[in-house]
Short mmCIF file of C-alpha atoms in Angstrom, two decimals:
data_model
loop_
_atom_site.label_atom_id
_atom_site.label_comp_id
_atom_site.label_asym_id
_atom_site.label_seq_id
_atom_site.Cartn_x
_atom_site.Cartn_y
_atom_site.Cartn_z
CA UNK V 63 -3.55 -25.53 24.00
CA UNK V 64 -1.31 -23.02 25.83
CA UNK V 65 0.28 -20.39 23.56
CA UNK V 66 3.87 -21.44 24.30
CA UNK V 67 3.11 -25.07 23.44
CA UNK V 68 1.49 -23.98 20.11
CA UNK V 69 4.65 -22.07 19.22
CA UNK V 70 6.84 -25.07 20.10
CA UNK V 71 4.64 -27.42 18.05
CA UNK V 72 4.68 -25.08 15.07
CA UNK V 73 8.46 -24.72 15.16
CA UNK V 74 9.25 -28.40 15.69
CA UNK V 75 6.29 -29.66 13.65
CA UNK V 76 5.55 -33.05 15.23
CA UNK V 77 4.47 -35.52 12.39
CA UNK V 78 2.00 -38.27 12.55
CA UNK V 79 3.97 -40.89 10.48
CA UNK V 80 7.50 -42.24 10.98
CA UNK V 81 9.86 -40.77 8.43
CA UNK V 82 7.53 -37.91 7.60
CA UNK V 83 9.94 -35.26 8.87
CA UNK V 84 12.75 -36.68 6.74
CA UNK V 85 10.49 -36.71 3.70
CA UNK V 86 9.52 -33.05 4.19
CA UNK V 87 13.14 -32.06 4.58
CA UNK V 88 13.93 -33.83 1.23
CA UNK V 89 11.06 -32.04 -0.45
CA UNK V 90 12.14 -28.68 0.93
CA UNK V 91 15.66 -29.19 -0.34
CA UNK V 92 14.85 -30.38 -3.84
CA UNK V 93 11.49 -28.66 -4.55
CA UNK V 94 12.06 -25.33 -2.82
CA UNK V 95 15.66 -24.91 -3.94
CA UNK V 96 14.77 -25.38 -7.64
CA UNK V 97 11.51 -23.34 -7.49
CA UNK V 98 13.06 -20.51 -5.62
CA UNK V 99 16.04 -20.30 -7.94
CA UNK V 100 13.67 -20.57 -10.94
CA UNK V 101 11.47 -17.75 -9.63
CA UNK V 102 14.60 -15.69 -8.67
CA UNK V 103 15.78 -15.73 -12.26
CA UNK V 104 12.20 -15.21 -13.51
CA UNK V 105 11.92 -11.92 -11.62
CA UNK V 106 15.58 -11.04 -12.37
CA UNK V 107 14.87 -11.32 -16.09
CA UNK V 108 11.52 -9.51 -15.71
CA UNK V 109 12.69 -6.56 -13.56
CA UNK V 110 15.86 -5.87 -15.56
CA UNK V 111 13.73 -3.83 -17.99
CA UNK V 112 13.18 -1.16 -15.30
CA UNK V 113 16.86 -1.28 -14.31
CA UNK V 114 17.87 -0.90 -17.99
CA UNK V 115 15.40 1.85 -18.59
CA UNK V 116 16.86 4.07 -15.89
CA UNK V 117 20.45 3.12 -16.79
CA UNK V 118 20.63 4.50 -20.31
CA UNK V 119 18.27 2.35 -22.40
CA UNK V 120 15.68 5.07 -22.53
CA UNK V 121 18.02 7.50 -24.09
CA UNK V 122 19.93 5.07 -26.36
CA UNK V 123 16.76 3.59 -27.91
CA UNK V 124 14.86 6.96 -27.94
CA UNK V 125 11.83 5.94 -25.78
CA UNK V 126 9.01 8.40 -26.03
CA UNK V 127 5.62 8.81 -24.22
CA UNK V 128 4.38 5.60 -22.67
CA UNK V 129 6.45 3.17 -24.80
CA UNK V 130 7.98 1.74 -21.56
CA UNK V 131 4.48 0.95 -20.28
CA UNK V 132 3.48 -0.53 -23.70
CA UNK V 133 6.38 -2.96 -23.44
CA UNK V 134 5.15 -4.11 -19.96
CA UNK V 135 1.65 -4.45 -21.47
CA UNK V 136 2.83 -6.61 -24.36
CA UNK V 137 4.73 -8.77 -21.85
CA UNK V 138 1.56 -9.07 -19.82
CA UNK V 139 -0.40 -10.17 -22.87
CA UNK V 140 2.05 -13.04 -23.44
CA UNK V 141 1.94 -13.83 -19.80
CA UNK V 142 -1.86 -14.04 -19.86
CA UNK V 143 -1.87 -16.28 -22.91
CA UNK V 144 0.54 -18.80 -21.40
CA UNK V 145 -0.81 -19.31 -17.93
CA UNK V 146 -3.78 -21.78 -18.17
CA UNK V 147 -2.05 -23.84 -20.91
CA UNK V 148 1.08 -24.00 -18.76
CA UNK V 149 -0.73 -25.29 -15.71
CA UNK V 150 -2.65 -27.86 -17.76
CA UNK V 151 0.63 -28.88 -19.40
CA UNK V 152 1.92 -29.70 -15.90
CA UNK V 153 -1.04 -32.05 -15.54
CA UNK V 154 0.06 -34.00 -18.59
CA UNK V 155 3.84 -33.45 -18.86
CA UNK V 156 6.59 -34.04 -16.26
CA UNK V 157 7.34 -30.81 -14.42
CA UNK V 158 11.09 -31.67 -14.44
CA UNK V 159 10.97 -31.43 -18.29
CA UNK V 160 8.49 -28.61 -18.68
CA UNK V 161 9.93 -26.09 -16.18
CA UNK V 162 13.56 -26.29 -17.37
CA UNK V 163 12.43 -26.06 -21.03
CA UNK V 164 10.60 -22.83 -20.31
CA UNK V 165 13.66 -21.46 -18.39
CA UNK V 166 16.00 -22.12 -21.40
CA UNK V 167 13.50 -20.27 -23.71
CA UNK V 168 13.08 -17.16 -21.55
CA UNK V 169 16.85 -17.08 -20.77
CA UNK V 170 17.62 -17.13 -24.43
CA UNK V 171 15.06 -14.36 -25.15
CA UNK V 172 16.57 -12.32 -22.35
CA UNK V 173 20.01 -12.44 -23.91
CA UNK V 174 18.55 -11.55 -27.37
CA UNK V 175 17.16 -8.36 -25.85
CA UNK V 176 20.81 -7.12 -25.62
CA UNK V 177 20.76 -6.79 -29.43
CA UNK V 178 17.54 -4.62 -29.55
CA UNK V 179 17.74 -1.46 -31.64
CA UNK V 180 14.29 0.01 -31.01
CA UNK V 181 11.54 -0.20 -28.33
CA UNK V 182 9.57 -2.21 -30.89
CA UNK V 183 12.18 -4.88 -30.96
CA UNK V 184 11.89 -5.27 -27.15
CA UNK V 185 8.09 -5.39 -27.42
CA UNK V 186 8.30 -8.41 -29.75
CA UNK V 187 10.85 -10.23 -27.55
CA UNK V 188 9.01 -9.55 -24.34
CA UNK V 189 5.74 -10.93 -25.73
CA UNK V 190 7.30 -14.38 -26.18
CA UNK V 191 9.25 -14.06 -23.02
CA UNK V 192 5.92 -13.48 -21.19
CA UNK V 193 4.57 -16.73 -22.50
CA UNK V 194 7.59 -18.69 -21.30
CA UNK V 195 7.76 -16.96 -17.88
CA UNK V 196 4.07 -17.58 -17.29
CA UNK V 197 4.82 -21.19 -16.32
CA UNK V 198 6.71 -20.41 -13.10
CA UNK V 199 4.46 -18.64 -10.59
CA UNK V 200 1.19 -20.41 -10.97
CA UNK V 201 2.91 -23.68 -11.84
CA UNK V 202 4.93 -23.72 -8.60
CA UNK V 203 1.86 -22.96 -6.56
CA UNK V 204 0.16 -25.97 -8.17
CA UNK V 205 3.22 -28.19 -7.42
CA UNK V 206 3.47 -26.94 -3.71
CA UNK V 207 -0.25 -27.72 -3.26
CA UNK V 208 0.36 -31.20 -4.62
CA UNK V 209 3.16 -32.05 -2.04
CA UNK V 210 2.57 -30.06 1.10
CA UNK V 211 -0.12 -30.20 3.77
CA UNK V 212 -2.21 -27.24 4.87
CA UNK V 213 -0.05 -26.45 7.91
CA UNK V 214 3.16 -26.53 5.75
CA UNK V 215 1.91 -24.69 2.70
CA UNK V 216 1.90 -20.99 3.73
CA UNK V 217 5.53 -20.87 4.87
CA UNK V 218 6.71 -22.59 1.70
CA UNK V 219 4.68 -20.30 -0.45
CA UNK V 220 6.16 -17.35 1.40
CA UNK V 221 9.72 -18.58 0.82
CA UNK V 222 9.01 -19.19 -2.90
CA UNK V 223 7.47 -15.73 -3.36
CA UNK V 224 10.32 -14.03 -1.46
CA UNK V 225 12.84 -15.52 -3.90
CA UNK V 226 11.19 -13.54 -6.73
CA UNK V 227 11.45 -10.37 -4.68
CA UNK V 228 15.06 -11.14 -3.98
CA UNK V 229 15.56 -11.33 -7.80
CA UNK V 230 14.09 -7.81 -8.12
CA UNK V 231 16.52 -6.61 -5.41
CA UNK V 232 19.54 -8.40 -6.84
CA UNK V 233 18.71 -6.94 -10.30
CA UNK V 234 19.19 -3.39 -9.02
CA UNK V 235 22.54 -4.19 -7.43
CA UNK V 236 23.65 -6.14 -10.45
CA UNK V 237 22.86 -3.33 -12.82
CA UNK V 238 24.90 -0.93 -10.64
CA UNK V 239 27.87 -3.37 -10.73
CA UNK V 240 27.61 -3.98 -14.46
CA UNK V 241 27.25 -0.27 -15.22
CA UNK V 242 30.48 0.49 -13.31
CA UNK V 243 32.52 -2.47 -14.64
CA UNK V 244 31.24 -3.41 -18.09
CA UNK V 245 29.71 -0.16 -19.50
CA UNK V 246 31.41 0.17 -22.83
CA UNK V 247 33.09 -3.25 -22.86
CA UNK V 248 33.20 -4.63 -26.44
CA UNK V 249 31.41 -1.51 -27.55
CA UNK V 250 28.22 -2.32 -25.57
CA UNK V 251 26.40 -0.22 -22.98
CA UNK V 252 26.12 -1.54 -19.46
CA UNK V 253 22.37 -2.11 -19.78
CA UNK V 254 22.92 -4.53 -22.68
CA UNK V 255 25.33 -6.56 -20.63
CA UNK V 256 22.65 -6.83 -17.94
CA UNK V 257 20.41 -8.82 -20.32
CA UNK V 258 23.20 -11.16 -21.32
CA UNK V 259 24.33 -11.96 -17.76
CA UNK V 260 20.76 -12.29 -16.53
CA UNK V 261 20.02 -14.76 -19.36
CA UNK V 262 23.15 -16.82 -18.71
CA UNK V 263 22.28 -17.27 -15.04
CA UNK V 264 19.13 -19.28 -15.94
CA UNK V 265 20.99 -22.10 -17.72
CA UNK V 266 22.65 -24.02 -14.83
CA UNK V 267 19.44 -23.75 -12.80
CA UNK V 268 17.47 -25.33 -15.66
CA UNK V 269 19.92 -28.19 -15.79
CA UNK V 270 19.66 -28.72 -12.07
CA UNK V 271 15.85 -28.94 -12.30
CA UNK V 272 16.04 -31.38 -15.20
CA UNK V 273 17.88 -33.94 -13.15
CA UNK V 274 16.64 -33.39 -9.59
CA UNK V 275 13.05 -32.03 -9.58
CA UNK V 276 10.64 -34.72 -8.21
CA UNK V 277 7.53 -33.98 -10.34
CA UNK V 278 4.37 -34.77 -8.40
CA UNK V 279 3.63 -37.43 -5.69
CA UNK V 280 1.80 -39.78 -8.12
CA UNK V 281 4.40 -39.43 -10.88
CA UNK V 282 7.72 -39.05 -9.19
CA UNK V 283 10.66 -41.22 -10.06
CA UNK V 284 13.18 -39.24 -8.07
CA UNK V 285 16.13 -41.50 -7.04
CA UNK V 286 16.41 -39.92 -3.63
CA UNK V 287 12.83 -40.93 -2.54
CA UNK V 288 12.35 -44.50 -1.43
CA UNK V 289 9.22 -46.47 -2.35
CA UNK V 290 7.94 -46.00 1.28
CA UNK V 291 8.52 -42.24 1.04
CA UNK V 292 6.63 -42.07 -2.30
CA UNK V 293 3.70 -43.89 -0.74
CA UNK V 294 3.79 -41.58 2.28
CA UNK V 295 3.84 -38.52 0.03
CA UNK V 296 0.71 -39.71 -1.72
CA UNK V 297 -1.03 -40.42 1.55
CA UNK V 298 -0.33 -36.92 2.91
CA UNK V 299 -2.64 -35.24 0.44
CA UNK V 300 -6.40 -36.06 0.19
CA UNK V 301 -7.31 -38.70 -2.34
CA UNK V 302 -9.66 -37.11 -4.79
CA UNK V 303 -11.33 -38.91 -7.74
CA UNK V 304 -9.93 -37.34 -10.89
CA UNK V 305 -12.17 -36.78 -13.88
CA UNK V 306 -10.68 -36.30 -17.33
CA UNK V 307 -10.30 -32.63 -18.30
CA UNK V 308 -10.21 -31.18 -21.76
CA UNK V 309 -13.97 -31.69 -22.43
CA UNK V 310 -17.10 -29.67 -22.20
CA UNK V 311 -18.10 -31.34 -18.89
CA UNK V 312 -14.80 -30.13 -17.35
CA UNK V 313 -15.30 -26.60 -18.68
CA UNK V 314 -18.77 -26.57 -17.07
CA UNK V 315 -17.37 -27.73 -13.78
CA UNK V 316 -14.94 -24.90 -13.81
CA UNK V 317 -17.35 -22.13 -14.61
CA UNK V 318 -20.11 -23.35 -12.35
CA UNK V 319 -17.65 -23.55 -9.41
CA UNK V 320 -17.71 -20.65 -6.99
CA UNK V 321 -13.93 -21.32 -6.50
CA UNK V 322 -13.22 -19.93 -9.91
CA UNK V 323 -15.17 -16.75 -9.53
CA UNK V 324 -14.17 -16.19 -5.86
CA UNK V 325 -10.45 -16.64 -6.14
CA UNK V 326 -10.01 -15.17 -9.64
CA UNK V 327 -11.72 -12.01 -8.53
CA UNK V 328 -9.72 -11.95 -5.29
CA UNK V 329 -6.49 -11.96 -7.20
CA UNK V 330 -7.62 -9.49 -9.83
CA UNK V 331 -8.29 -6.98 -7.05
CA UNK V 332 -5.22 -7.89 -5.04
CA UNK V 333 -3.00 -7.83 -8.03
CA UNK V 334 -3.75 -4.15 -8.59
CA UNK V 335 -2.96 -3.31 -4.93
CA UNK V 336 0.62 -4.29 -5.90
CA UNK V 337 0.68 -1.61 -8.62
CA UNK V 338 3.10 0.74 -6.86
CA UNK V 339 5.71 -1.99 -6.72
CA UNK V 340 4.94 -3.96 -9.94
CA UNK V 341 5.04 -0.75 -12.07
CA UNK V 342 8.37 0.38 -10.46
CA UNK V 343 6.79 3.71 -9.51
CA UNK V 344 9.57 4.66 -7.08
CA UNK V 345 12.23 4.29 -9.78
CA UNK V 346 10.11 6.25 -12.31
CA UNK V 347 9.33 8.93 -9.67
CA UNK V 348 13.09 9.30 -9.04
CA UNK V 349 13.89 9.39 -12.72
CA UNK V 350 11.32 12.13 -13.37
CA UNK V 351 12.85 14.45 -10.78
CA UNK V 352 16.28 14.27 -12.56
CA UNK V 353 18.02 14.50 -9.16
CA UNK V 354 19.48 11.08 -8.80
CA UNK V 355 22.51 9.29 -10.21
CA UNK V 356 22.33 5.91 -12.03
CA UNK V 357 23.55 3.94 -8.92
CA UNK V 358 20.90 5.66 -6.77
CA UNK V 359 18.21 4.99 -9.43
CA UNK V 360 19.11 1.29 -9.23
CA UNK V 361 19.81 0.89 -5.54
CA UNK V 362 17.22 3.01 -3.72
CA UNK V 363 14.19 1.14 -5.10
CA UNK V 364 15.57 -2.19 -3.91
CA UNK V 365 14.13 -1.23 -0.50
CA UNK V 366 10.61 -1.95 -1.82
CA UNK V 367 11.16 -5.71 -2.45
CA UNK V 368 13.18 -5.89 0.73
CA UNK V 369 10.14 -4.81 2.69
CA UNK V 370 8.10 -7.26 0.52
CA UNK V 371 10.33 -10.19 1.54
CA UNK V 372 9.99 -9.42 5.27
CA UNK V 373 6.24 -8.91 4.99
CA UNK V 374 5.76 -12.12 2.93
CA UNK V 375 7.69 -14.31 5.33
CA UNK V 376 5.98 -12.72 8.34
CA UNK V 377 2.44 -13.13 7.07
CA UNK V 378 3.00 -16.61 5.52
CA UNK V 379 4.38 -17.83 8.83
CA UNK V 380 1.76 -16.10 10.93
CA UNK V 381 -1.18 -17.42 8.98
CA UNK V 382 0.23 -20.95 9.07
CA UNK V 383 0.62 -20.63 12.84
CA UNK V 384 -2.94 -19.32 13.17
CA UNK V 385 -4.29 -22.34 11.33
CA UNK V 386 -4.58 -20.94 7.87
CA UNK V 387 -6.27 -17.56 8.50
CA UNK V 388 -4.98 -16.20 5.15
CA UNK V 389 -7.80 -13.66 4.98
CA UNK V 390 -6.08 -11.42 7.53
CA UNK V 391 -3.68 -10.29 4.82
CA UNK V 392 -6.60 -8.87 2.81
CA UNK V 393 -7.38 -6.47 5.61
CA UNK V 394 -3.75 -5.48 6.15
CA UNK V 395 -3.43 -4.68 2.40
CA UNK V 396 -6.64 -2.72 2.45
CA UNK V 397 -5.25 -0.48 5.25
CA UNK V 398 -1.80 -0.16 3.58
CA UNK V 399 -3.14 0.81 0.20
CA UNK V 400 -5.42 3.59 1.58
CA UNK V 401 -2.75 5.09 3.83
CA UNK V 402 0.17 5.03 1.43
CA UNK V 403 -1.87 6.47 -1.46
CA UNK V 404 -3.08 9.28 0.84
CA UNK V 405 0.54 10.00 1.90
CA UNK V 406 1.64 10.44 -1.72
CA UNK V 407 -1.44 12.44 -2.59
CA UNK V 408 -0.68 14.92 0.19
CA UNK V 409 0.25 18.21 -1.53
CA UNK V 410 2.77 19.01 1.17
CA UNK V 411 4.38 15.57 1.17
CA UNK V 412 8.12 15.59 1.72
CA UNK V 413 10.55 13.48 -0.24
CA UNK V 414 11.12 11.25 2.83
CA UNK V 415 7.38 10.66 3.29
CA UNK V 416 6.99 9.71 -0.40
CA UNK V 417 9.88 7.26 -0.11
CA UNK V 418 8.40 5.95 3.11
CA UNK V 419 5.02 5.35 1.44
CA UNK V 420 6.56 3.45 -1.45
CA UNK V 421 8.63 1.29 0.86
CA UNK V 422 5.61 0.61 3.09
CA UNK V 423 3.55 -0.24 0.01
CA UNK V 424 6.13 -3.03 -0.64
CA UNK V 425 4.50 -4.98 2.21
CA UNK V 426 1.42 -5.79 0.01
CA UNK V 427 3.60 -8.43 -1.71
CA UNK V 428 2.56 -10.63 1.16
CA UNK V 429 -0.69 -11.38 -0.64
CA UNK V 430 1.03 -13.42 -3.32
CA UNK V 431 2.02 -16.27 -1.03
CA UNK V 432 -0.97 -16.13 1.27
CA UNK V 433 -3.78 -15.85 -1.28
CA UNK V 434 -2.46 -18.67 -3.47
CA UNK V 435 -1.95 -20.77 -0.34
CA UNK V 436 -5.62 -19.87 0.62
CA UNK V 437 -6.75 -21.13 -2.80
CA UNK V 438 -4.78 -24.36 -2.39
CA UNK V 439 -6.24 -24.81 1.10
CA UNK V 440 -9.81 -24.23 -0.05
CA UNK V 441 -9.57 -26.68 -2.92
CA UNK V 442 -7.59 -29.41 -1.15
CA UNK V 443 -10.53 -31.75 -1.47
CA UNK V 444 -11.24 -30.88 -5.12
CA UNK V 445 -9.82 -32.64 -8.18
CA UNK V 446 -6.27 -31.57 -9.27
CA UNK V 447 -7.31 -30.38 -12.67
CA UNK V 448 -9.81 -27.93 -11.25
CA UNK V 449 -7.26 -26.62 -8.75
CA UNK V 450 -4.74 -26.23 -11.56
CA UNK V 451 -7.11 -24.21 -13.70
CA UNK V 452 -8.38 -21.97 -10.90
CA UNK V 453 -4.84 -21.17 -9.76
CA UNK V 454 -3.74 -20.39 -13.33
CA UNK V 455 -6.89 -18.37 -13.91
CA UNK V 456 -6.22 -16.24 -10.86
CA UNK V 457 -2.94 -14.94 -12.28
CA UNK V 458 -4.35 -14.85 -15.79
CA UNK V 459 -7.30 -12.65 -14.67
CA UNK V 460 -5.04 -10.33 -12.72
CA UNK V 461 -2.64 -9.86 -15.62
CA UNK V 462 -5.50 -9.30 -18.03
CA UNK V 463 -6.65 -6.37 -16.02
CA UNK V 464 -3.09 -5.12 -15.32
CA UNK V 465 -2.46 -5.01 -19.06
CA UNK V 466 -4.64 -1.87 -19.35
CA UNK V 467 -4.77 -0.82 -15.70
CA UNK V 468 -1.11 0.20 -15.69
CA UNK V 469 -1.52 2.26 -18.82
CA UNK V 470 -4.68 3.96 -17.52
CA UNK V 471 -3.39 4.78 -14.03
CA UNK V 472 0.43 4.43 -13.84
CA UNK V 473 1.89 5.38 -17.17
CA UNK V 474 5.41 6.78 -16.95
CA UNK V 475 4.35 10.19 -18.22
CA UNK V 476 2.11 10.51 -15.14
CA UNK V 477 5.17 10.87 -12.87
CA UNK V 478 5.89 12.15 -10.36
CA UNK V 479 2.50 12.18 -8.53
CA UNK V 480 0.50 9.50 -10.40
CA UNK V 481 -2.67 11.19 -9.07
CA UNK V 482 -5.21 8.96 -10.85
CA UNK V 483 -3.23 5.93 -9.75
CA UNK V 484 -3.32 6.94 -6.08
CA UNK V 485 -7.18 7.24 -6.22
CA UNK V 486 -7.33 3.90 -8.03
CA UNK V 487 -5.29 2.38 -5.23
CA UNK V 488 -7.70 3.69 -2.56
CA UNK V 489 -10.65 2.18 -4.49
CA UNK V 490 -9.05 -1.23 -4.99
CA UNK V 491 -7.97 -1.39 -1.35
CA UNK V 492 -11.53 -0.90 -0.13
CA UNK V 493 -12.80 -3.43 -2.71
CA UNK V 494 -10.21 -5.98 -1.47
CA UNK V 495 -11.39 -5.70 2.10
CA UNK V 496 -15.04 -6.25 1.02
CA UNK V 497 -14.23 -9.17 -1.27
CA UNK V 498 -12.01 -10.82 1.33
CA UNK V 499 -14.97 -10.83 3.76
CA UNK V 500 -17.27 -12.44 1.18
CA UNK V 501 -14.71 -15.06 0.29
CA UNK V 502 -14.13 -15.86 3.94
CA UNK V 503 -17.90 -16.54 4.27
CA UNK V 504 -17.89 -18.86 1.26
CA UNK V 505 -14.85 -20.92 2.31
CA UNK V 506 -16.23 -21.32 5.88
CA UNK V 507 -19.66 -22.38 4.59
CA UNK V 508 -18.14 -24.96 2.17
CA UNK V 509 -15.86 -26.48 4.85
CA UNK V 510 -18.80 -26.71 7.28
CA UNK V 511 -20.78 -28.50 4.60
CA UNK V 512 -17.90 -30.88 3.86
CA UNK V 513 -17.51 -31.83 7.50
CA UNK V 514 -21.17 -32.45 7.85
CA UNK V 515 -21.20 -34.67 4.84
CA UNK V 516 -18.21 -36.58 6.18
CA UNK V 517 -20.04 -37.15 9.58
CA UNK V 518 -23.11 -38.40 7.74
CA UNK V 519 -20.94 -40.76 5.73
CA UNK V 520 -19.37 -42.18 8.88
CA UNK V 521 -22.82 -42.78 10.37
CA UNK V 522 -24.06 -44.44 7.20
CA UNK V 523 -20.97 -46.72 7.15
CA UNK V 524 -21.50 -47.73 10.78
CA UNK V 525 -25.21 -48.51 10.12
CA UNK V 526 -24.25 -50.55 7.09
CA UNK V 527 -21.69 -52.51 9.03
CA UNK V 528 -24.26 -53.09 11.86
CA UNK V 529 -26.74 -54.37 9.36
CA UNK V 530 -24.24 -56.80 7.81
CA UNK V 531 -23.41 -58.15 11.26
CA UNK V 532 -27.11 -58.50 12.12
CA UNK V 533 -27.80 -60.41 8.91
CA UNK V 534 -24.90 -62.69 9.68
CA UNK V 535 -26.46 -63.72 12.99
CA UNK V 536 -29.78 -64.71 11.55
#
């Protein structure tokens, strides 16, 4: 097919069934709007800790040593604990009930943070907040894989992931606005108002999801989908025999599946290539130099998620257009991690080159959308419960490593150079390129085997039909 025609087909997306385009537009409106707003507030409530830390919280609560990193680690532990149970809960509970309930819980905990008197208070709150927030990322990727086809999935995953990065950006600007307008109001510092306002934002979005989220194709009762559209939605995804989870046989299926080992390790490695951004290193670097004002400390780092948004949408769209070649992102991240770490390690590095390296490193956020889309693509013909557990385990494994990885390599008291962290980034970037290559081999081999089995089945069916016809003539 000529290149221009491929571009036209990708943009206009010709559909096989009448009404399919209208169905997808409805799904985009109701699924993507809620999931993106949910993830926006998820990241807003998560990133506000870094904004508060550089806006007076450190001094007011007397943070010492690596207490800031310990709070992030405690949050990560809660996040780890909640992920697999959350995704399995979606298999049994209606998502339109489960997602909003988790939003209300983490929104309330965010507001309670405003009353914290010590770093230990925040540690306790963030642990339970991590459990509640763990439902969003992996849960949404499970839902997207349930509704969208392979050619639609990457772009939607990219839009969803970008909404979280937008939350990180917005948090910086919001803290700047709050610090200038509400600092000292009712006797509270501006960073305390940040937690209150962030928590309040989640409530109307949770109410919206409660009434309008469509659940999954087989369980939806959404009033805006006709019976024909519900049947079409079910027919768009492969029909896979579902076996009952929550037993030893299911556990064995999970741990004897290469999908679990392949994709969990992929995301463990890839998750650590996000360390520059996920640990807010640019903000901590700036804070350590004692050269920047509070507005600068909040505003300048927003360039990192801005680059992440552009990179995510670019790679998600490109890999969809190229027929699902998600592995390309693994090689891009490998190059990015090595080069940016080397730029920061350079003894003669200027301030502008360090800022440039951190901004460029924001492009690795592209792996979130593309790698989870890759997992959904690869397991499209596997049972939903296995796909749910693998996707949840990916993020669970990544966070389990990140809980101690950030303390070992990116502790706040390692600023401004984070030398050990830079070498760790180079090592993980090389490992990611190698693992991506191995996973590409496994997915290609499995797909080839599936197609061969399908061809054999077609031949067997034709032979059987021919035999029945022959018997009828006798």
